[in-house]
mmCIF file of C-alpha atoms in Angstrom:
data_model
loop_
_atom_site.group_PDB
_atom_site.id
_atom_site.type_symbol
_atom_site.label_atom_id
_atom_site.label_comp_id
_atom_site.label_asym_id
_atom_site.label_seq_id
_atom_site.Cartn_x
_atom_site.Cartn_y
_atom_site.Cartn_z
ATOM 1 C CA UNK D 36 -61.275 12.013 54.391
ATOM 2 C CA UNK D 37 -63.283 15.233 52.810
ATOM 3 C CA UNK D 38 -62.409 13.752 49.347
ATOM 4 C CA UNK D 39 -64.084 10.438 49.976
ATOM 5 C CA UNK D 40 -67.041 12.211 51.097
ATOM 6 C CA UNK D 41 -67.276 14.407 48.603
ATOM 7 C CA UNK D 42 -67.367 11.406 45.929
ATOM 8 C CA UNK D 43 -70.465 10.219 48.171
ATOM 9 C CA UNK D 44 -72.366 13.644 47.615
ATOM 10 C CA UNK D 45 -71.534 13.903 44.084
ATOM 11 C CA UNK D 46 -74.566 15.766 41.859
ATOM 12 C CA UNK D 47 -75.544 17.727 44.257
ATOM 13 C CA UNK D 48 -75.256 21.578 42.582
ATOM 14 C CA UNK D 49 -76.458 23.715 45.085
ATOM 15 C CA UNK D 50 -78.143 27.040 44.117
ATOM 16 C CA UNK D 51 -75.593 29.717 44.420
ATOM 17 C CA UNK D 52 -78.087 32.796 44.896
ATOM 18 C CA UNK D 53 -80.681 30.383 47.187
ATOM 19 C CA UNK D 54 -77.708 30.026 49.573
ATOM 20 C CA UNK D 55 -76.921 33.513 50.032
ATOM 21 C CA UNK D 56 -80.169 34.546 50.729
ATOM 22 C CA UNK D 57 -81.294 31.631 53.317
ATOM 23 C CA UNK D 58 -78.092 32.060 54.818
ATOM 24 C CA UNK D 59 -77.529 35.451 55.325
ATOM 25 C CA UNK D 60 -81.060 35.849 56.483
ATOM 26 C CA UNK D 61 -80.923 32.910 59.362
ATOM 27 C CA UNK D 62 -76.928 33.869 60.200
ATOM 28 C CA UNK D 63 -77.040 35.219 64.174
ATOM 29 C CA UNK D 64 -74.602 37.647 65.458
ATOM 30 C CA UNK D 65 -72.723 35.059 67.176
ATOM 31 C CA UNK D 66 -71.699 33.129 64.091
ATOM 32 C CA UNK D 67 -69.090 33.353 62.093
ATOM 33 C CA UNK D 68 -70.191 33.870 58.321
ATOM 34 C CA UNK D 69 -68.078 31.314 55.588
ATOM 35 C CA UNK D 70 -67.947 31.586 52.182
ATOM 36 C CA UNK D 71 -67.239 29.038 49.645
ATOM 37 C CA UNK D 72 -65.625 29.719 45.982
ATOM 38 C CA UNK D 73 -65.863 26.096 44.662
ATOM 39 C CA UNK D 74 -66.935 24.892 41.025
ATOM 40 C CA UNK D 75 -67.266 21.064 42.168
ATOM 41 C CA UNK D 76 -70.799 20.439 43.551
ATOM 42 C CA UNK D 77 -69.587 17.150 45.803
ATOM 43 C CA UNK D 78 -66.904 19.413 47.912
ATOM 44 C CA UNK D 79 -69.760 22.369 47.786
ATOM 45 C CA UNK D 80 -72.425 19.851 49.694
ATOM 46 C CA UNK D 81 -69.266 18.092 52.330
ATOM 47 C CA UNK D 82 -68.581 22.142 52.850
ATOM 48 C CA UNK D 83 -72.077 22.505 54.002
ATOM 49 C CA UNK D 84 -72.677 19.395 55.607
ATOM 50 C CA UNK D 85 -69.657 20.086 57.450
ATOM 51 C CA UNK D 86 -70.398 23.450 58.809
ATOM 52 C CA UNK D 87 -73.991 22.381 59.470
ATOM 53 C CA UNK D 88 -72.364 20.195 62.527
ATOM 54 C CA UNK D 89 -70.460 23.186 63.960
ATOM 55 C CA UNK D 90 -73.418 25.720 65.698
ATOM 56 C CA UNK D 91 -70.720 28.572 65.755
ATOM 57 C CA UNK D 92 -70.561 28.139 61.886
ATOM 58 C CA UNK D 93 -72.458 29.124 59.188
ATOM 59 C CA UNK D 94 -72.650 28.951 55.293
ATOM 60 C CA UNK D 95 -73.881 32.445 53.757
ATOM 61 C CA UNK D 96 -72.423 31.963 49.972
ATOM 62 C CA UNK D 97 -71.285 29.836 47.789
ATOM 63 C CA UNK D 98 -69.897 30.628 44.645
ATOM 64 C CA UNK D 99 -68.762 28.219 41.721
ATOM 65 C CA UNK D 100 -67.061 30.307 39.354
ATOM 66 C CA UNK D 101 -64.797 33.322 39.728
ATOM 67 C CA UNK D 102 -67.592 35.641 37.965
ATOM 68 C CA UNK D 103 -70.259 34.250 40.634
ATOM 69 C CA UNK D 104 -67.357 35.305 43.827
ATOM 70 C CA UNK D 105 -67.199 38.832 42.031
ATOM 71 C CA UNK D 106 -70.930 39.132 42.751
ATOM 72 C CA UNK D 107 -70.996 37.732 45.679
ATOM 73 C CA UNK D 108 -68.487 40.241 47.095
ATOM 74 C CA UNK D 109 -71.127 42.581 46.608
ATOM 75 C CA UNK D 110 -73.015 41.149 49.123
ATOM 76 C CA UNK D 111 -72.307 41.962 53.423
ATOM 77 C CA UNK D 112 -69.115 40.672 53.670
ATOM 78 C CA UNK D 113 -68.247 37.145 55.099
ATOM 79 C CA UNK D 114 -65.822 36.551 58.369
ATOM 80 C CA UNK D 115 -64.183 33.678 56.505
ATOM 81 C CA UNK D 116 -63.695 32.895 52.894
ATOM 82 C CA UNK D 117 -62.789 29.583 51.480
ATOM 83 C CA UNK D 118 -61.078 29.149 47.736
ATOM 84 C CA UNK D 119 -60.533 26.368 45.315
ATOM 85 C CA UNK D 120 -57.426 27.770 42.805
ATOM 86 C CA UNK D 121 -58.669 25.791 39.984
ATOM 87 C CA UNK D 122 -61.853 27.040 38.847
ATOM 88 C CA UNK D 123 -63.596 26.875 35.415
ATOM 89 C CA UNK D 124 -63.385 30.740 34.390
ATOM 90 C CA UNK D 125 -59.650 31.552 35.661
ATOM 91 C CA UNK D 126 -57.756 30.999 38.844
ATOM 92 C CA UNK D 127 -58.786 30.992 42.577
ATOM 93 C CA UNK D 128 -55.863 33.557 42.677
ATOM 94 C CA UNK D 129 -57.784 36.247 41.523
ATOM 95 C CA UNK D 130 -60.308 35.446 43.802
ATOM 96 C CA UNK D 131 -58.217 35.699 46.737
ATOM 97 C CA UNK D 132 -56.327 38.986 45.637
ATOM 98 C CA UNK D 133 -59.842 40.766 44.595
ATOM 99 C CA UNK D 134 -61.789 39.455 48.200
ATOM 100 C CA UNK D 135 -58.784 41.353 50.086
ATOM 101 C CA UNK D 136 -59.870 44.248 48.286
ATOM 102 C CA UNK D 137 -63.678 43.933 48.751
ATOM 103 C CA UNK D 138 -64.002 42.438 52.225
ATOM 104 C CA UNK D 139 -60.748 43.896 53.608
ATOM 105 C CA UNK D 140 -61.588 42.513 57.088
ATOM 106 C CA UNK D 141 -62.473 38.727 56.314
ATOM 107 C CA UNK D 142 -60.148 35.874 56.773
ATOM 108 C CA UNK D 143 -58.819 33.845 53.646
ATOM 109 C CA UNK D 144 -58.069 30.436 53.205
ATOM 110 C CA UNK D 145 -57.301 28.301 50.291
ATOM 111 C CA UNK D 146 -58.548 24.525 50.106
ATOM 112 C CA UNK D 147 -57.300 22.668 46.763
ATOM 113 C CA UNK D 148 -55.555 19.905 45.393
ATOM 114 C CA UNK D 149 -52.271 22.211 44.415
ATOM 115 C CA UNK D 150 -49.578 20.869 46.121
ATOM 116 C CA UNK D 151 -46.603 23.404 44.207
ATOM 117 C CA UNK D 152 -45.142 26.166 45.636
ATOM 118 C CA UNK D 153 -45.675 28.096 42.749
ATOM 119 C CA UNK D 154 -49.166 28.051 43.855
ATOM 120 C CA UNK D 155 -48.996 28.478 47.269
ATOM 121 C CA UNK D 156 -46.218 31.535 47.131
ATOM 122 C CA UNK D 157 -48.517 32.919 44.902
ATOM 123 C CA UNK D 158 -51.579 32.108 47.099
ATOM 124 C CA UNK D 159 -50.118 33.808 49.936
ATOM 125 C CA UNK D 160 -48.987 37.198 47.833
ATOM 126 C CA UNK D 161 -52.653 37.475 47.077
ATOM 127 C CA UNK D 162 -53.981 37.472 50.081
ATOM 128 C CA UNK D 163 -54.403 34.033 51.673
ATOM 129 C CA UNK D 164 -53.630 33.085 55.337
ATOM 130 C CA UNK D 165 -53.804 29.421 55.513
ATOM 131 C CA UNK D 166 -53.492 26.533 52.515
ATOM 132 C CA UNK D 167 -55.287 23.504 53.035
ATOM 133 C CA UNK D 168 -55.197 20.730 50.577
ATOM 134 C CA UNK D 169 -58.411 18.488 49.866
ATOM 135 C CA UNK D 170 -57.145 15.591 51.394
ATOM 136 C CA UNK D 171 -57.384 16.907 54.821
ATOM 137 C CA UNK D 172 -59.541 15.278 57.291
ATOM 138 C CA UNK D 173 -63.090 16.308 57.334
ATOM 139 C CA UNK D 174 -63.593 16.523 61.093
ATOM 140 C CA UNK D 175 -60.793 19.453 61.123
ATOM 141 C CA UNK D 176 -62.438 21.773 58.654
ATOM 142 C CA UNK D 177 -64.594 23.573 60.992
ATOM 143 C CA UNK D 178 -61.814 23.851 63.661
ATOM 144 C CA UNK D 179 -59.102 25.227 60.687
ATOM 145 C CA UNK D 180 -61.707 28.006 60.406
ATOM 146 C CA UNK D 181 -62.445 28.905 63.710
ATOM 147 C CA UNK D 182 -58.364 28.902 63.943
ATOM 148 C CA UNK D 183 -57.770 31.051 60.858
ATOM 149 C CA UNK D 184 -60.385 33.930 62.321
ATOM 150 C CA UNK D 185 -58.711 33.945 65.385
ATOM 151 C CA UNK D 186 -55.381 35.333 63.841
ATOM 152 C CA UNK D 187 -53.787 31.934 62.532
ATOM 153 C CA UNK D 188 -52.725 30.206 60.095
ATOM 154 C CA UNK D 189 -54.052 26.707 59.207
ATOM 155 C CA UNK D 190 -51.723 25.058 56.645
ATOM 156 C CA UNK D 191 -51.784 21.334 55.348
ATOM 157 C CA UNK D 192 -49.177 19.028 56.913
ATOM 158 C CA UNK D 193 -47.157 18.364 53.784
ATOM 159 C CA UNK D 194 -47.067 22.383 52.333
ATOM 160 C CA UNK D 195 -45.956 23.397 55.733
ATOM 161 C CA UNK D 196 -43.045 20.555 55.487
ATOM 162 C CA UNK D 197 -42.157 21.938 51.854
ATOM 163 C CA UNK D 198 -42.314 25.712 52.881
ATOM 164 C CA UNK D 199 -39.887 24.770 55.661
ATOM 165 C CA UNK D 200 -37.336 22.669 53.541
ATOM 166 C CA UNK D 201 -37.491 25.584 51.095
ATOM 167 C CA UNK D 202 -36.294 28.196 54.178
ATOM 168 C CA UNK D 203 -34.159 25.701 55.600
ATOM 169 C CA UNK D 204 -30.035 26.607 55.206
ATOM 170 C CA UNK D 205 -27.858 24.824 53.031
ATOM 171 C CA UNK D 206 -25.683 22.375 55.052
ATOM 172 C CA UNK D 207 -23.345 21.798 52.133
ATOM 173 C CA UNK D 208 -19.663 23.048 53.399
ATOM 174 C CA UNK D 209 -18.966 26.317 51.555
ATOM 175 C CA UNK D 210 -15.956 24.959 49.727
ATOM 176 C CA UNK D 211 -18.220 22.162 48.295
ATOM 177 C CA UNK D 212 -20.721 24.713 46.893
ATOM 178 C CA UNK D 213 -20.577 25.892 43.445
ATOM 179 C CA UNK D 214 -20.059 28.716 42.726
ATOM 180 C CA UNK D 215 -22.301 31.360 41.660
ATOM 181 C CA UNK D 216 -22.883 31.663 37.920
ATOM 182 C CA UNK D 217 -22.036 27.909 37.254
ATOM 183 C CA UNK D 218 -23.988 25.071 35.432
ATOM 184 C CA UNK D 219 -26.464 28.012 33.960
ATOM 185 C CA UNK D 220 -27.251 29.393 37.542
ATOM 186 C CA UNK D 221 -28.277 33.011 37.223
ATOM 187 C CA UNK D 222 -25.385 35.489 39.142
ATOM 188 C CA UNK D 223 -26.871 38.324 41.014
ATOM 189 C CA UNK D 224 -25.573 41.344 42.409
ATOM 190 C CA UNK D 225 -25.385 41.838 46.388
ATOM 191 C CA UNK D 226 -27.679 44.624 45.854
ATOM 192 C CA UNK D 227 -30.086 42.400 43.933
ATOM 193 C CA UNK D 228 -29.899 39.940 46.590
ATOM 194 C CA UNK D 229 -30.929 42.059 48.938
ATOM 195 C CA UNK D 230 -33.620 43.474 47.167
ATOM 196 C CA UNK D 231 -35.034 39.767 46.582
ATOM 197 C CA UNK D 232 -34.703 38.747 49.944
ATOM 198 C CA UNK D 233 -36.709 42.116 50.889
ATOM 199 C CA UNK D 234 -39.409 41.216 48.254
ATOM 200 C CA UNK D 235 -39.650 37.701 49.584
ATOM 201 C CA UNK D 236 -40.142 38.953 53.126
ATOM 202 C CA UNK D 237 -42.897 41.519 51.521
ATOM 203 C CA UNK D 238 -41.960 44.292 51.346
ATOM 204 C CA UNK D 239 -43.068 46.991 49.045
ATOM 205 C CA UNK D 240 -41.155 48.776 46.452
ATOM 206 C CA UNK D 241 -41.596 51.832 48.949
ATOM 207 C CA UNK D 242 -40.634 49.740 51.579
ATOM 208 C CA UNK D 243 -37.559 48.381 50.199
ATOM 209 C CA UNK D 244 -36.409 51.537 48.818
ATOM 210 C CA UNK D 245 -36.113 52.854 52.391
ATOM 211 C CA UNK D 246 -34.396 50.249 53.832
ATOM 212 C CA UNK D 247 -31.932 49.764 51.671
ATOM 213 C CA UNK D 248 -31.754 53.717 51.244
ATOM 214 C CA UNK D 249 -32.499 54.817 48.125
ATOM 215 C CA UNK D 250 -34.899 56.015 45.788
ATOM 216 C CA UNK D 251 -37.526 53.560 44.226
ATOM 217 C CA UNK D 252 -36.306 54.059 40.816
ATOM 218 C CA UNK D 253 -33.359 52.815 41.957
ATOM 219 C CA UNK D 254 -35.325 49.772 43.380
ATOM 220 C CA UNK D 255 -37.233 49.552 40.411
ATOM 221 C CA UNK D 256 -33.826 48.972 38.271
ATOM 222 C CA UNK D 257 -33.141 46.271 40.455
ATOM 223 C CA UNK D 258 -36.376 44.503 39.975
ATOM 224 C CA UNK D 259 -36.200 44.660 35.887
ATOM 225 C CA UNK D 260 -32.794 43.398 36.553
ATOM 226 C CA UNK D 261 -33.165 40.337 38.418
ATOM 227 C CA UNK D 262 -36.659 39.635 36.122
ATOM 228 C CA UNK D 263 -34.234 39.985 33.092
ATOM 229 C CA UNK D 264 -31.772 37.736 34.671
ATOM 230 C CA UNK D 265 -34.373 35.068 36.057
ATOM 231 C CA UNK D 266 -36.276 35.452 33.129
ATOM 232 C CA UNK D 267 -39.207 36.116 34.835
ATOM 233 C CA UNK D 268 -42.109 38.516 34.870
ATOM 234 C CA UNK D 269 -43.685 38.528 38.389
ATOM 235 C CA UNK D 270 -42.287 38.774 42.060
ATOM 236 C CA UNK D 271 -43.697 35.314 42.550
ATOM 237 C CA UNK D 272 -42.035 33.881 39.665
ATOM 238 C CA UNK D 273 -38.394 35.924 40.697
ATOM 239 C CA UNK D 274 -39.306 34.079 44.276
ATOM 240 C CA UNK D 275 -40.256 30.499 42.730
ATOM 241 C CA UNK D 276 -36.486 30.544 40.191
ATOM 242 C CA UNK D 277 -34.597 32.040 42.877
ATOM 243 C CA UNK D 278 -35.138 29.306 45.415
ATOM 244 C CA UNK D 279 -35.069 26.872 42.450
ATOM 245 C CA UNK D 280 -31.620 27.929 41.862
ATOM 246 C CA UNK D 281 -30.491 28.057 45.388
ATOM 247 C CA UNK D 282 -30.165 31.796 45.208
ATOM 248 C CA UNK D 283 -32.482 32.260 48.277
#
């Protein structure tokens, strides 16, 4: 497991700017450049030691906080970049949303020990096209890369199981069900159903306003409606209550 053998390799900080420069220099055309935004120097040296076994593979940056990944976005992009969410100087999440930004064409991929949906909704919003959790085998990393430039989307066992259960319908018979409004479940309107649905699918404001046929203001009321109603503040968080209260 990549956990024990990170606790093996523990101690070992690795330069962030000797990295990039080694790396970038010695990277061929035929290798796909990876980069790393991890604060914990054990997973950091695995990472490498890792990628050093796979000649199609190649380190060119590691970063350990989010302020190091900002300036390491302002080096020639990477093919592949890796994130940790929990990092020392804010969230892996802003990492994510800001490397879609800077290296529009590079693949992103979150490895971490976050297990919620909360994180992994939000994850995906930002940016991210696979979730991998640290207890994944070692031997799979290189392969989970090599799968998430090629268009898809490698995703940890047990996440995949709880994104599933979350879209799976409710088997309950429909006279069993209670109904809407009850035991302190927020009531929504049709139209602010179908607005929520649209956001969960993502779609933009823009987006939804022309599907549903009509303006984006009128989209707009619907979103500070069902925030006021979930008592939330964020798409993400309207997505996380409204499957917590069955309204999805």
């Amino acid at each position: 497991m990549l956990r024990r053998v990170c606790d093996g390799l523990r101690g070992k900080r690795l330069s962030v700017a000797r990295i990039n420069e080694m790396s970038i220099e010695n990277a061929s055309p035929a290798q796909l450049k990876v980069a790393l935004v991890e604060d914990d120097a054990a997973f950091q040296a695995a990472f490498r030691q890792a990628l050093a076994g796979a000649p199609d593979l190649i380190t060119t940056g590691i970063a350990a906080t989010v302020a190091e990944a900002r300036t390491l976005f302002a080096a020639p992009a990477a093919d592949v970049l890796v994130v940790d969410l929990g990092l020392p100087d804010g969230s892996g999440i802003e990492v994510i949303a800001e490397g879609r930004v800077r290296w529009p064409e590079c693949a992103i991929m979150v490895a971490t020990t976050f297990a919620d949906e909360r994180h992994v909704i939000a994850s995906i919003e930002a940016g991210a096209s696979g979730y991998l959790l640290k207890d994944s085998p070692l031997e799979t990393i290189a392969q989970d890369i090599r799968v998430l430039h090629g268009g898809g989307s490698p995703i940890s066992p047990r996440i995949a199981r709880q994104v599933l259960m979350r879209f799976r319908p409710d088997d309950r018979p429909a006279e069993a069900a209670e109904p809407e409004g009850s035991k302190g479940v927020p009531s929504l309107s049709d139209r602010e159903k179908e607005t929520l649905q649209l956001i969960t699918r993502g779609f933009s404001f823009e987006e939804i306003a022309e599907l549903m046929a009509v303006s984006r203001n009128t989209v707009l009321t619907f979103v500070r409606r069902i925030y006021a109603k979930l008592e939330v503040r964020s798409k993400t968080e309207a997505v996380f209550e409204a499957r917590a209260h069955g309204l999805l």
